[in-house]
Amino acid sequence: MHTLTNSEPMRGWGNGLIGVLIFSGSLPATRIAVGGFDPIFLTSARAVIAALLGLVLLVALKQSRPERRDLSSLLIVALGVVVGFPLLTALALQHITAGHSVVFIGLLPLSTAIFGVLRGGERPRPMFWVFSCLGGLAVALYALSLDAEMSVQGDLMMVAAIIACGLGYAEGATLSRRLGGWQVISWALVLSLPVMALVALAVWPDSWTGISTAAWISLGYVSVFSMLVGFVFWYRGLAMGGIAGVGQLQLLQPFFGLTLAAVLLGETIAPVMIAVTLFVVTCVIGAKRFA
């Protein structure tokens, strides 16, 4: 079992922050991409592209195959972050804006922390849960207050996506302590490659005309950065700094994501949105202290 050194928790938070910054572009990019691609094709295509890149890395760096005992965990990672979260968010973004969807990411730290306890054996102090729940509650109340933008179908899909992603994060982080962060996501992608390749072929677009350059760029971003590069830093951060604690950095993701949604998509950032973000930043600081 890997033993943490004194410097590793801080390095873990640094790696986690880089991962969050990369993931922050995922929902705005997905929102753009679903304007040109079918959500199911987008989900399968991004997984196939990332899996091929991961396979090249595994072969080039001569990584040993995971043990049989690791396959069930890798399957959970694949179902959670390779299939579940990308597909559910792509479907949700047909009904809600990127700005609205990214607010749900504020619930992800709580989901990750819960699965960190269930799957990773972590035991944060009671005040950690107070700050985590306050941050998640603030985000949830804000999302529910946006009556003009609410879509029950879209919101339910985002909640399901958060549950799937939290499980995939916690399972992958636990496994990363033994296999390494980039190895975990690469093997999970490779494991899902045959199925996702078949799905991509089954829903292959009849025509590529009319697909904007922005949609192609967005497909590239979610395939390379959201699906692979971001996880290299994120799983390393969770493994080194603790799943529950570092997972609270995701409370900052709405701020980064909403900024990108405003810049890239021209979506409006309301003052109350900024106020909620500042509040959850405070919750991150509190949760870090008691993780």
Short mmCIF file of C-alpha atoms in Angstrom, two decimals:
data_model
loop_
_atom_site.label_atom_id
_atom_site.label_comp_id
_atom_site.label_asym_id
_atom_site.label_seq_id
_atom_site.Cartn_x
_atom_site.Cartn_y
_atom_site.Cartn_z
CA MET A 1 0.00 0.00 0.00
CA HIS A 2 1.28 3.44 -0.93
CA THR A 3 2.26 5.64 2.06
CA LEU A 4 1.84 9.41 1.89
CA THR A 5 4.81 11.64 2.65
CA ASN A 6 4.37 15.02 4.34
CA SER A 7 4.61 16.92 1.06
CA GLU A 8 2.22 14.71 -0.88
CA PRO A 9 -1.08 16.20 0.39
CA MET A 10 -0.13 19.67 -0.90
CA ARG A 11 1.12 18.21 -4.19
CA GLY A 12 -2.16 16.35 -4.35
CA TRP A 13 -4.13 19.60 -4.03
CA GLY A 14 -1.96 21.16 -6.75
CA ASN A 15 -2.56 18.26 -9.12
CA GLY A 16 -6.24 18.31 -8.26
CA LEU A 17 -6.52 22.01 -9.08
CA ILE A 18 -4.96 21.45 -12.52
CA GLY A 19 -7.45 18.66 -13.10
CA VAL A 20 -10.36 20.90 -12.14
CA LEU A 21 -9.15 23.65 -14.48
CA ILE A 22 -9.04 21.15 -17.36
CA PHE A 23 -12.45 19.68 -16.49
CA SER A 24 -13.96 23.15 -16.30
CA GLY A 25 -13.99 23.34 -20.08
CA SER A 26 -15.82 20.02 -20.43
CA LEU A 27 -19.44 21.16 -20.15
CA PRO A 28 -19.09 24.29 -22.31
CA ALA A 29 -17.22 22.20 -24.91
CA THR A 30 -19.87 19.47 -24.74
CA ARG A 31 -22.59 22.10 -25.17
CA ILE A 32 -20.89 23.26 -28.38
CA ALA A 33 -20.21 19.72 -29.60
CA VAL A 34 -23.83 18.52 -29.25
CA GLY A 35 -24.74 21.29 -31.68
CA GLY A 36 -23.00 19.27 -34.39
CA PHE A 37 -22.94 15.68 -33.13
CA ASP A 38 -25.50 13.25 -31.77
CA PRO A 39 -24.96 12.86 -27.98
CA ILE A 40 -24.48 9.09 -28.23
CA PHE A 41 -21.96 9.46 -31.06
CA LEU A 42 -20.18 12.22 -29.16
CA THR A 43 -19.91 10.04 -26.04
CA SER A 44 -18.61 7.01 -27.94
CA ALA A 45 -16.29 8.97 -30.24
CA ARG A 46 -14.57 10.82 -27.39
CA ALA A 47 -14.07 7.52 -25.55
CA VAL A 48 -12.61 5.83 -28.64
CA ILE A 49 -10.20 8.70 -29.36
CA ALA A 50 -9.04 8.85 -25.74
CA ALA A 51 -8.76 5.05 -25.53
CA LEU A 52 -6.50 4.90 -28.59
CA LEU A 53 -4.26 7.58 -27.08
CA GLY A 54 -4.23 5.75 -23.75
CA LEU A 55 -3.36 2.48 -25.49
CA VAL A 56 -0.41 4.14 -27.23
CA LEU A 57 0.85 5.42 -23.86
CA LEU A 58 0.46 2.03 -22.18
CA VAL A 59 2.32 0.23 -24.98
CA ALA A 60 5.01 2.88 -25.45
CA LEU A 61 5.79 2.99 -21.73
CA LYS A 62 5.56 -0.81 -21.40
CA GLN A 63 3.00 -0.87 -18.62
CA SER A 64 2.08 -4.21 -17.08
CA ARG A 65 -1.48 -5.42 -17.45
CA PRO A 66 -3.70 -4.84 -14.40
CA GLU A 67 -4.32 -7.82 -12.14
CA ARG A 68 -7.60 -9.72 -12.30
CA ARG A 69 -8.67 -8.23 -8.96
CA ASP A 70 -8.46 -4.76 -10.55
CA LEU A 71 -10.87 -5.47 -13.41
CA SER A 72 -14.06 -4.86 -11.42
CA SER A 73 -12.77 -1.49 -10.22
CA LEU A 74 -11.68 -0.54 -13.74
CA LEU A 75 -15.15 -1.47 -14.98
CA ILE A 76 -16.72 0.84 -12.37
CA VAL A 77 -14.38 3.64 -13.49
CA ALA A 78 -15.32 3.02 -17.13
CA LEU A 79 -19.05 2.99 -16.41
CA GLY A 80 -18.80 6.10 -14.24
CA VAL A 81 -16.49 8.50 -16.09
CA VAL A 82 -16.02 7.02 -19.57
CA VAL A 83 -19.68 6.25 -20.32
CA GLY A 84 -22.04 7.49 -17.60
CA PHE A 85 -20.99 11.08 -17.00
CA PRO A 86 -20.21 12.01 -20.64
CA LEU A 87 -23.44 10.47 -21.98
CA LEU A 88 -25.73 11.84 -19.29
CA THR A 89 -24.28 15.35 -19.53
CA ALA A 90 -24.47 15.32 -23.33
CA LEU A 91 -28.14 14.34 -23.13
CA ALA A 92 -28.80 16.92 -20.41
CA LEU A 93 -27.20 19.70 -22.45
CA GLN A 94 -29.86 19.25 -25.10
CA HIS A 95 -32.34 20.59 -22.55
CA ILE A 96 -30.38 23.04 -20.38
CA THR A 97 -27.63 25.61 -20.87
CA ALA A 98 -23.97 25.00 -20.09
CA GLY A 99 -24.20 27.71 -17.43
CA HIS A 100 -27.08 25.89 -15.73
CA SER A 101 -25.50 22.44 -16.00
CA VAL A 102 -22.13 23.49 -14.67
CA VAL A 103 -23.72 24.57 -11.40
CA PHE A 104 -24.52 20.92 -10.69
CA ILE A 105 -20.78 20.25 -10.58
CA GLY A 106 -20.96 21.88 -7.16
CA LEU A 107 -22.71 18.71 -5.99
CA LEU A 108 -19.89 16.50 -7.24
CA PRO A 109 -17.56 16.99 -4.23
CA LEU A 110 -20.25 15.66 -1.90
CA SER A 111 -20.88 12.70 -4.19
CA THR A 112 -17.15 12.00 -4.44
CA ALA A 113 -16.68 12.30 -0.67
CA ILE A 114 -19.53 9.88 0.05
CA PHE A 115 -18.09 7.29 -2.32
CA GLY A 116 -14.63 8.02 -0.89
CA VAL A 117 -15.97 6.80 2.45
CA LEU A 118 -17.83 3.84 0.96
CA ARG A 119 -15.17 2.70 -1.52
CA GLY A 120 -11.94 4.32 -0.29
CA GLY A 121 -12.30 3.83 3.45
CA GLU A 122 -11.76 7.53 4.23
CA ARG A 123 -13.09 9.10 7.44
CA PRO A 124 -13.23 12.92 7.27
CA ARG A 125 -13.97 14.86 10.45
CA PRO A 126 -17.59 15.96 11.17
CA MET A 127 -16.93 19.63 10.27
CA PHE A 128 -15.81 18.50 6.82
CA TRP A 129 -19.32 17.24 6.15
CA VAL A 130 -20.79 20.52 7.40
CA PHE A 131 -18.78 22.55 4.90
CA SER A 132 -19.30 20.01 2.12
CA CYS A 133 -23.07 19.92 2.64
CA LEU A 134 -23.30 23.71 2.89
CA GLY A 135 -21.46 24.10 -0.41
CA GLY A 136 -23.58 21.46 -2.11
CA LEU A 137 -26.81 22.90 -0.67
CA ALA A 138 -25.94 26.39 -1.88
CA VAL A 139 -25.37 25.09 -5.39
CA ALA A 140 -28.56 23.00 -5.36
CA LEU A 141 -30.72 25.89 -4.13
CA TYR A 142 -29.27 28.17 -6.77
CA ALA A 143 -30.00 25.64 -9.50
CA LEU A 144 -33.58 25.20 -8.29
CA SER A 145 -34.09 28.98 -8.21
CA LEU A 146 -33.55 29.27 -11.97
CA ASP A 147 -37.17 28.61 -12.84
CA ALA A 148 -36.89 30.14 -16.30
CA GLU A 149 -34.10 27.78 -17.26
CA MET A 150 -35.25 24.65 -15.46
CA SER A 151 -35.84 21.44 -17.33
CA VAL A 152 -36.81 18.53 -15.10
CA GLN A 153 -35.47 16.06 -17.62
CA GLY A 154 -32.17 17.90 -18.01
CA ASP A 155 -31.74 18.38 -14.27
CA LEU A 156 -32.45 14.72 -13.46
CA MET A 157 -29.87 13.67 -16.03
CA MET A 158 -27.32 15.98 -14.42
CA VAL A 159 -28.03 14.51 -10.97
CA ALA A 160 -27.57 10.99 -12.36
CA ALA A 161 -24.35 12.14 -14.02
CA ILE A 162 -23.03 13.49 -10.72
CA ILE A 163 -23.72 10.18 -8.94
CA ALA A 164 -22.01 8.17 -11.69
CA CYS A 165 -19.04 10.54 -11.77
CA GLY A 166 -18.58 10.60 -7.99
CA LEU A 167 -18.41 6.80 -7.94
CA GLY A 168 -15.96 6.75 -10.87
CA TYR A 169 -13.75 9.37 -9.23
CA ALA A 170 -13.59 7.61 -5.87
CA GLU A 171 -13.04 4.15 -7.38
CA GLY A 172 -10.35 5.44 -9.73
CA ALA A 173 -8.56 7.34 -6.98
CA THR A 174 -8.48 4.28 -4.73
CA LEU A 175 -7.08 2.18 -7.57
CA SER A 176 -4.58 4.92 -8.49
CA ARG A 177 -2.78 4.40 -5.20
CA ARG A 178 -1.67 1.05 -6.56
CA LEU A 179 -1.62 1.43 -10.36
CA GLY A 180 -0.97 5.16 -10.87
CA GLY A 181 -3.38 7.85 -12.05
CA TRP A 182 -2.83 7.90 -15.79
CA GLN A 183 -2.63 4.11 -15.89
CA VAL A 184 -6.07 3.79 -14.29
CA ILE A 185 -7.87 6.03 -16.75
CA SER A 186 -5.93 4.54 -19.67
CA TRP A 187 -6.84 0.96 -18.74
CA ALA A 188 -10.47 1.95 -18.08
CA LEU A 189 -10.61 3.53 -21.54
CA VAL A 190 -9.01 0.49 -23.17
CA LEU A 191 -11.47 -1.77 -21.35
CA SER A 192 -14.38 0.20 -22.79
CA LEU A 193 -12.87 0.51 -26.29
CA PRO A 194 -14.52 -2.50 -27.99
CA VAL A 195 -18.03 -1.55 -26.87
CA MET A 196 -17.62 2.17 -27.50
CA ALA A 197 -16.14 1.53 -30.96
CA LEU A 198 -19.17 -0.58 -31.88
CA VAL A 199 -21.51 2.13 -30.59
CA ALA A 200 -19.67 4.80 -32.57
CA LEU A 201 -19.99 2.73 -35.75
CA ALA A 202 -23.68 2.06 -35.08
CA VAL A 203 -24.53 5.76 -34.76
CA TRP A 204 -22.01 6.99 -37.33
CA PRO A 205 -23.35 10.23 -38.89
CA ASP A 206 -24.82 9.90 -42.38
CA SER A 207 -23.18 13.17 -43.35
CA TRP A 208 -20.38 15.33 -41.96
CA THR A 209 -21.52 18.47 -43.75
CA GLY A 210 -22.80 21.33 -41.66
CA ILE A 211 -20.68 20.46 -38.62
CA SER A 212 -18.99 23.64 -37.47
CA THR A 213 -15.29 24.06 -36.78
CA ALA A 214 -16.17 24.87 -33.17
CA ALA A 215 -17.94 21.51 -32.82
CA TRP A 216 -14.88 19.67 -34.15
CA ILE A 217 -12.57 21.56 -31.80
CA SER A 218 -14.90 20.81 -28.90
CA LEU A 219 -14.89 17.11 -29.79
CA GLY A 220 -11.10 17.22 -29.72
CA TYR A 221 -11.07 18.95 -26.34
CA VAL A 222 -13.45 16.55 -24.60
CA SER A 223 -11.64 13.58 -26.16
CA VAL A 224 -8.05 14.52 -25.30
CA PHE A 225 -8.30 16.80 -22.28
CA SER A 226 -11.59 15.96 -20.55
CA MET A 227 -11.31 12.23 -21.14
CA LEU A 228 -7.58 11.63 -20.61
CA VAL A 229 -5.23 14.48 -19.69
CA GLY A 230 -7.46 15.89 -16.95
CA PHE A 231 -7.65 12.49 -15.26
CA VAL A 232 -3.87 12.19 -15.18
CA PHE A 233 -3.77 15.12 -12.77
CA TRP A 234 -7.11 14.47 -11.08
CA TYR A 235 -6.57 10.86 -10.05
CA ARG A 236 -3.02 11.67 -8.94
CA GLY A 237 -4.40 14.52 -6.84
CA LEU A 238 -7.12 12.41 -5.24
CA ALA A 239 -4.71 9.58 -4.48
CA MET A 240 -2.05 11.87 -2.97
CA GLY A 241 -4.23 14.40 -1.12
CA GLY A 242 -7.26 12.30 -0.17
CA ILE A 243 -10.46 11.64 -2.10
CA ALA A 244 -12.82 13.59 0.16
CA GLY A 245 -10.52 16.57 0.71
CA VAL A 246 -9.15 17.17 -2.78
CA GLY A 247 -12.58 16.37 -4.19
CA GLN A 248 -13.81 19.64 -2.65
CA LEU A 249 -11.83 21.52 -5.29
CA GLN A 250 -14.68 20.65 -7.64
CA LEU A 251 -16.71 23.31 -5.85
CA LEU A 252 -14.51 25.78 -7.75
CA GLN A 253 -15.37 24.20 -11.10
CA PRO A 254 -18.66 26.06 -11.52
CA PHE A 255 -16.78 29.36 -11.29
CA PHE A 256 -14.32 28.37 -13.99
CA GLY A 257 -16.99 26.70 -16.09
CA LEU A 258 -19.42 29.61 -15.90
CA THR A 259 -16.67 31.98 -16.92
CA LEU A 260 -15.91 29.83 -19.95
CA ALA A 261 -19.63 29.56 -20.76
CA ALA A 262 -19.85 33.36 -20.75
CA VAL A 263 -16.72 33.82 -22.86
CA LEU A 264 -17.29 31.01 -25.36
CA LEU A 265 -21.07 30.82 -25.53
CA GLY A 266 -22.11 34.34 -24.60
CA GLU A 267 -24.19 33.09 -21.67
CA THR A 268 -25.03 35.58 -18.93
CA ILE A 269 -23.44 35.37 -15.49
CA ALA A 270 -25.89 36.75 -12.94
CA PRO A 271 -24.61 38.52 -9.80
CA VAL A 272 -26.23 35.88 -7.60
CA MET A 273 -24.19 33.27 -9.48
CA ILE A 274 -21.00 35.05 -8.45
CA ALA A 275 -22.22 35.29 -4.85
CA VAL A 276 -22.92 31.55 -4.73
CA THR A 277 -19.49 30.84 -6.17
CA LEU A 278 -17.78 32.96 -3.51
CA PHE A 279 -19.72 31.12 -0.84
CA VAL A 280 -18.69 27.70 -2.10
CA VAL A 281 -15.06 28.84 -2.30
CA THR A 282 -15.33 29.52 1.44
CA CYS A 283 -16.72 26.03 1.88
CA VAL A 284 -13.73 24.58 0.00
CA ILE A 285 -11.36 26.32 2.37
CA GLY A 286 -13.28 25.03 5.40
CA ALA A 287 -13.52 21.48 4.04
CA LYS A 288 -9.79 21.41 3.31
CA ARG A 289 -9.03 22.29 6.91
CA PHE A 290 -11.13 19.44 8.32
CA ALA A 291 -10.61 16.76 5.63
#
